[in-house]
């Protein structure tokens, strides 16, 4: 159970990352058309984004939760900016690996038009078609990408999936603090 606001935010993003990875693994990319294969891989991109956001919220920053939340929201879906901001791990290698592999891909690839224009432009561009063959269509590349994202997710698991022993009063205080944060951050419209 989440302790405080930043821990709670990290817990939610970590849960999202795990669910995106689970959905990706439940579906076999080989069973899809090109467009479907890319849409399926978008779950890995979303998992990376969520894992990086979880690393930011659980990281070493002393930034107030609301300020940090707004900063993270401004980073949008960019894998590189999120990886650059993440600081939970002292070793930057996992952040750099995910950013180097995935930053050139966008979650907008979930849309057929974006996917086709990225990988298969109307005016033949062999380099872009080869890019698809080297990345999303390449099983080894996909597996390596998934492994890098899983590494980020698993690095947080001990801090976010353990039992927390606190009293009922503390649980209510935390719930009230989170409710106030949600109102102030305007999470619910």
Tab-separated table of C-alpha atoms in Angstrom:
chain	number	residue	atom	x	y	z
A	1	UNK	CA	0.000	0.000	0.000
A	2	UNK	CA	1.387	3.442	-0.895
A	3	UNK	CA	2.779	5.540	1.977
A	4	UNK	CA	2.756	9.090	0.707
A	5	UNK	CA	1.984	11.003	-2.473
A	6	UNK	CA	5.191	10.371	-4.429
A	7	UNK	CA	5.228	6.731	-3.377
A	8	UNK	CA	1.589	6.423	-4.395
A	9	UNK	CA	2.207	8.017	-7.791
A	10	UNK	CA	5.139	5.677	-8.349
A	11	UNK	CA	3.015	2.701	-7.314
A	12	UNK	CA	0.300	3.602	-9.838
A	13	UNK	CA	2.740	4.073	-12.731
A	14	UNK	CA	4.575	0.876	-11.771
A	15	UNK	CA	1.262	-1.019	-11.831
A	16	UNK	CA	0.478	0.450	-15.256
A	17	UNK	CA	3.901	-0.604	-16.576
A	18	UNK	CA	3.378	-4.145	-15.328
A	19	UNK	CA	-0.073	-4.320	-16.922
A	20	UNK	CA	1.156	-2.997	-20.286
A	21	UNK	CA	3.931	-5.607	-20.270
A	22	UNK	CA	1.475	-8.326	-19.327
A	23	UNK	CA	-0.869	-7.374	-22.172
A	24	UNK	CA	2.058	-7.321	-24.610
A	25	UNK	CA	3.138	-10.816	-23.572
A	26	UNK	CA	-0.423	-12.170	-23.801
A	27	UNK	CA	-0.588	-11.295	-27.498
A	28	UNK	CA	1.798	-12.826	-30.011
A	29	UNK	CA	3.247	-10.187	-32.362
A	30	UNK	CA	3.649	-12.829	-35.062
A	31	UNK	CA	-0.148	-13.180	-35.232
A	32	UNK	CA	-0.647	-9.587	-36.337
A	33	UNK	CA	-0.455	-7.597	-39.533
A	34	UNK	CA	2.283	-4.968	-39.717
A	35	UNK	CA	-0.051	-2.368	-38.228
A	36	UNK	CA	-1.199	-4.739	-35.493
A	37	UNK	CA	2.374	-5.718	-34.639
A	38	UNK	CA	3.294	-2.065	-34.151
A	39	UNK	CA	0.151	-1.425	-32.083
A	40	UNK	CA	1.071	-4.421	-29.958
A	41	UNK	CA	4.584	-3.009	-29.433
A	42	UNK	CA	3.118	0.329	-28.329
A	43	UNK	CA	2.303	-1.490	-25.075
A	44	UNK	CA	6.070	-1.860	-24.530
A	45	UNK	CA	6.550	1.858	-25.219
A	46	UNK	CA	3.788	2.694	-22.740
A	47	UNK	CA	5.318	0.308	-20.194
A	48	UNK	CA	8.681	2.055	-20.594
A	49	UNK	CA	7.047	5.450	-20.164
A	50	UNK	CA	5.212	4.353	-17.025
A	51	UNK	CA	8.267	2.640	-15.545
A	52	UNK	CA	10.355	5.771	-16.082
A	53	UNK	CA	7.677	7.938	-14.479
A	54	UNK	CA	7.605	5.554	-11.511
A	55	UNK	CA	11.403	5.874	-11.232
A	56	UNK	CA	11.088	9.666	-11.232
A	57	UNK	CA	8.477	9.721	-8.472
A	58	UNK	CA	10.383	7.266	-6.293
A	59	UNK	CA	13.723	8.912	-7.088
A	60	UNK	CA	15.987	11.165	-5.099
A	61	UNK	CA	14.423	14.485	-6.065
A	62	UNK	CA	13.344	16.724	-3.204
A	63	UNK	CA	10.773	18.397	-5.468
A	64	UNK	CA	7.294	18.725	-3.985
A	65	UNK	CA	4.887	16.081	-5.313
A	66	UNK	CA	2.609	18.499	-7.190
A	67	UNK	CA	5.526	20.332	-8.814
A	68	UNK	CA	7.139	17.018	-9.776
A	69	UNK	CA	3.842	15.672	-11.122
A	70	UNK	CA	3.397	18.722	-13.340
A	71	UNK	CA	7.002	18.464	-14.521
A	72	UNK	CA	6.526	14.805	-15.443
A	73	UNK	CA	3.269	15.597	-17.259
A	74	UNK	CA	5.091	18.218	-19.361
A	75	UNK	CA	7.562	15.533	-20.462
A	76	UNK	CA	4.616	13.828	-22.196
A	77	UNK	CA	5.496	10.479	-23.761
A	78	UNK	CA	9.149	11.241	-24.533
A	79	UNK	CA	11.280	8.310	-23.507
A	80	UNK	CA	14.583	10.253	-23.637
A	81	UNK	CA	13.405	13.184	-21.457
A	82	UNK	CA	11.835	10.773	-18.970
A	83	UNK	CA	14.991	8.639	-18.862
A	84	UNK	CA	17.127	11.747	-18.406
A	85	UNK	CA	14.943	12.823	-15.457
A	86	UNK	CA	14.760	9.388	-13.779
A	87	UNK	CA	17.120	9.003	-10.834
A	88	UNK	CA	15.911	6.160	-8.637
A	89	UNK	CA	18.815	3.971	-9.737
A	90	UNK	CA	22.353	5.192	-9.189
A	91	UNK	CA	23.458	3.292	-12.295
A	92	UNK	CA	22.260	5.237	-15.361
A	93	UNK	CA	22.856	2.307	-17.735
A	94	UNK	CA	19.270	0.938	-17.637
A	95	UNK	CA	17.837	4.403	-18.319
A	96	UNK	CA	20.256	5.009	-21.174
A	97	UNK	CA	19.592	1.570	-22.677
A	98	UNK	CA	15.829	2.116	-22.804
A	99	UNK	CA	16.211	5.660	-24.136
A	100	UNK	CA	18.704	4.624	-26.815
A	101	UNK	CA	16.497	1.782	-27.987
A	102	UNK	CA	13.040	3.363	-27.794
A	103	UNK	CA	13.271	7.146	-27.974
A	104	UNK	CA	12.899	7.208	-31.765
A	105	UNK	CA	9.524	5.447	-31.522
A	106	UNK	CA	6.329	7.180	-30.482
A	107	UNK	CA	3.198	5.940	-28.786
A	108	UNK	CA	1.437	7.686	-31.680
A	109	UNK	CA	2.356	4.592	-33.677
A	110	UNK	CA	-0.869	3.178	-32.264
A	111	UNK	CA	-2.559	5.056	-35.089
A	112	UNK	CA	-2.400	3.384	-38.474
A	113	UNK	CA	-1.562	6.618	-40.325
A	114	UNK	CA	1.388	7.387	-38.044
A	115	UNK	CA	2.622	3.805	-38.298
A	116	UNK	CA	2.423	3.711	-42.094
A	117	UNK	CA	4.096	7.093	-42.536
A	118	UNK	CA	6.841	6.199	-40.058
A	119	UNK	CA	7.736	2.815	-41.511
A	120	UNK	CA	6.120	2.610	-44.952
A	121	UNK	CA	5.868	6.088	-46.479
A	122	UNK	CA	3.882	6.434	-49.709
A	123	UNK	CA	6.991	7.415	-51.615
A	124	UNK	CA	9.192	4.426	-51.082
A	125	UNK	CA	11.953	5.041	-48.597
A	126	UNK	CA	14.002	1.878	-48.198
A	127	UNK	CA	15.749	3.161	-45.068
A	128	UNK	CA	12.452	3.556	-43.220
A	129	UNK	CA	11.238	0.139	-44.277
A	130	UNK	CA	14.569	-1.327	-43.106
A	131	UNK	CA	14.009	0.521	-39.810
A	132	UNK	CA	10.806	-1.477	-39.319
A	133	UNK	CA	12.607	-4.713	-40.191
A	134	UNK	CA	15.418	-3.925	-37.700
A	135	UNK	CA	13.067	-2.955	-34.873
A	136	UNK	CA	9.411	-3.867	-34.415
A	137	UNK	CA	9.450	-6.705	-36.967
A	138	UNK	CA	12.623	-8.189	-35.461
A	139	UNK	CA	11.854	-10.695	-32.694
A	140	UNK	CA	15.307	-10.458	-31.119
A	141	UNK	CA	15.147	-6.638	-31.041
A	142	UNK	CA	11.659	-6.765	-29.485
A	143	UNK	CA	12.783	-9.273	-26.846
A	144	UNK	CA	15.780	-7.117	-25.929
A	145	UNK	CA	13.539	-4.052	-25.662
A	146	UNK	CA	11.111	-5.908	-23.417
A	147	UNK	CA	13.965	-7.175	-21.235
A	148	UNK	CA	15.247	-3.615	-20.772
A	149	UNK	CA	11.812	-2.377	-19.726
A	150	UNK	CA	11.303	-5.373	-17.428
A	151	UNK	CA	14.613	-4.494	-15.748
A	152	UNK	CA	13.261	-1.023	-14.926
A	153	UNK	CA	9.984	-2.445	-13.619
A	154	UNK	CA	11.658	-5.107	-11.496
A	155	UNK	CA	14.080	-2.581	-9.998
A	156	UNK	CA	11.102	-0.882	-8.342
A	157	UNK	CA	9.202	-3.984	-7.283
A	158	UNK	CA	10.837	-4.434	-3.861
A	159	UNK	CA	9.990	-0.861	-2.866
A	160	UNK	CA	6.448	-0.902	-4.246
A	161	UNK	CA	5.059	-4.380	-3.662
A	162	UNK	CA	5.923	-4.981	-0.023
A	163	UNK	CA	3.453	-4.938	2.843
A	164	UNK	CA	3.379	-1.712	4.810
A	165	UNK	CA	2.553	-1.841	8.480
A	166	UNK	CA	0.890	1.341	9.658
A	167	UNK	CA	-2.128	2.200	11.737
A	168	UNK	CA	-5.645	2.960	10.555
A	169	UNK	CA	-5.229	6.649	11.393
A	170	UNK	CA	-2.169	6.839	9.144
A	171	UNK	CA	-4.068	5.124	6.328
A	172	UNK	CA	-6.866	7.705	6.591
A	173	UNK	CA	-4.344	10.554	6.693
A	174	UNK	CA	-2.678	9.220	3.550
A	175	UNK	CA	-6.048	8.863	1.811
A	176	UNK	CA	-6.941	12.445	2.708
A	177	UNK	CA	-3.553	13.705	1.464
A	178	UNK	CA	-3.979	11.815	-1.799
A	179	UNK	CA	-7.513	13.150	-2.267
A	180	UNK	CA	-6.223	16.701	-1.731
A	181	UNK	CA	-3.416	16.082	-4.216
A	182	UNK	CA	-5.869	14.763	-6.815
A	183	UNK	CA	-8.036	17.865	-6.429
A	184	UNK	CA	-5.073	20.249	-6.614
A	185	UNK	CA	-3.495	18.427	-9.574
A	186	UNK	CA	-6.904	18.370	-11.283
A	187	UNK	CA	-6.543	14.681	-12.111
A	188	UNK	CA	-10.289	14.187	-12.259
A	189	UNK	CA	-12.129	16.438	-14.671
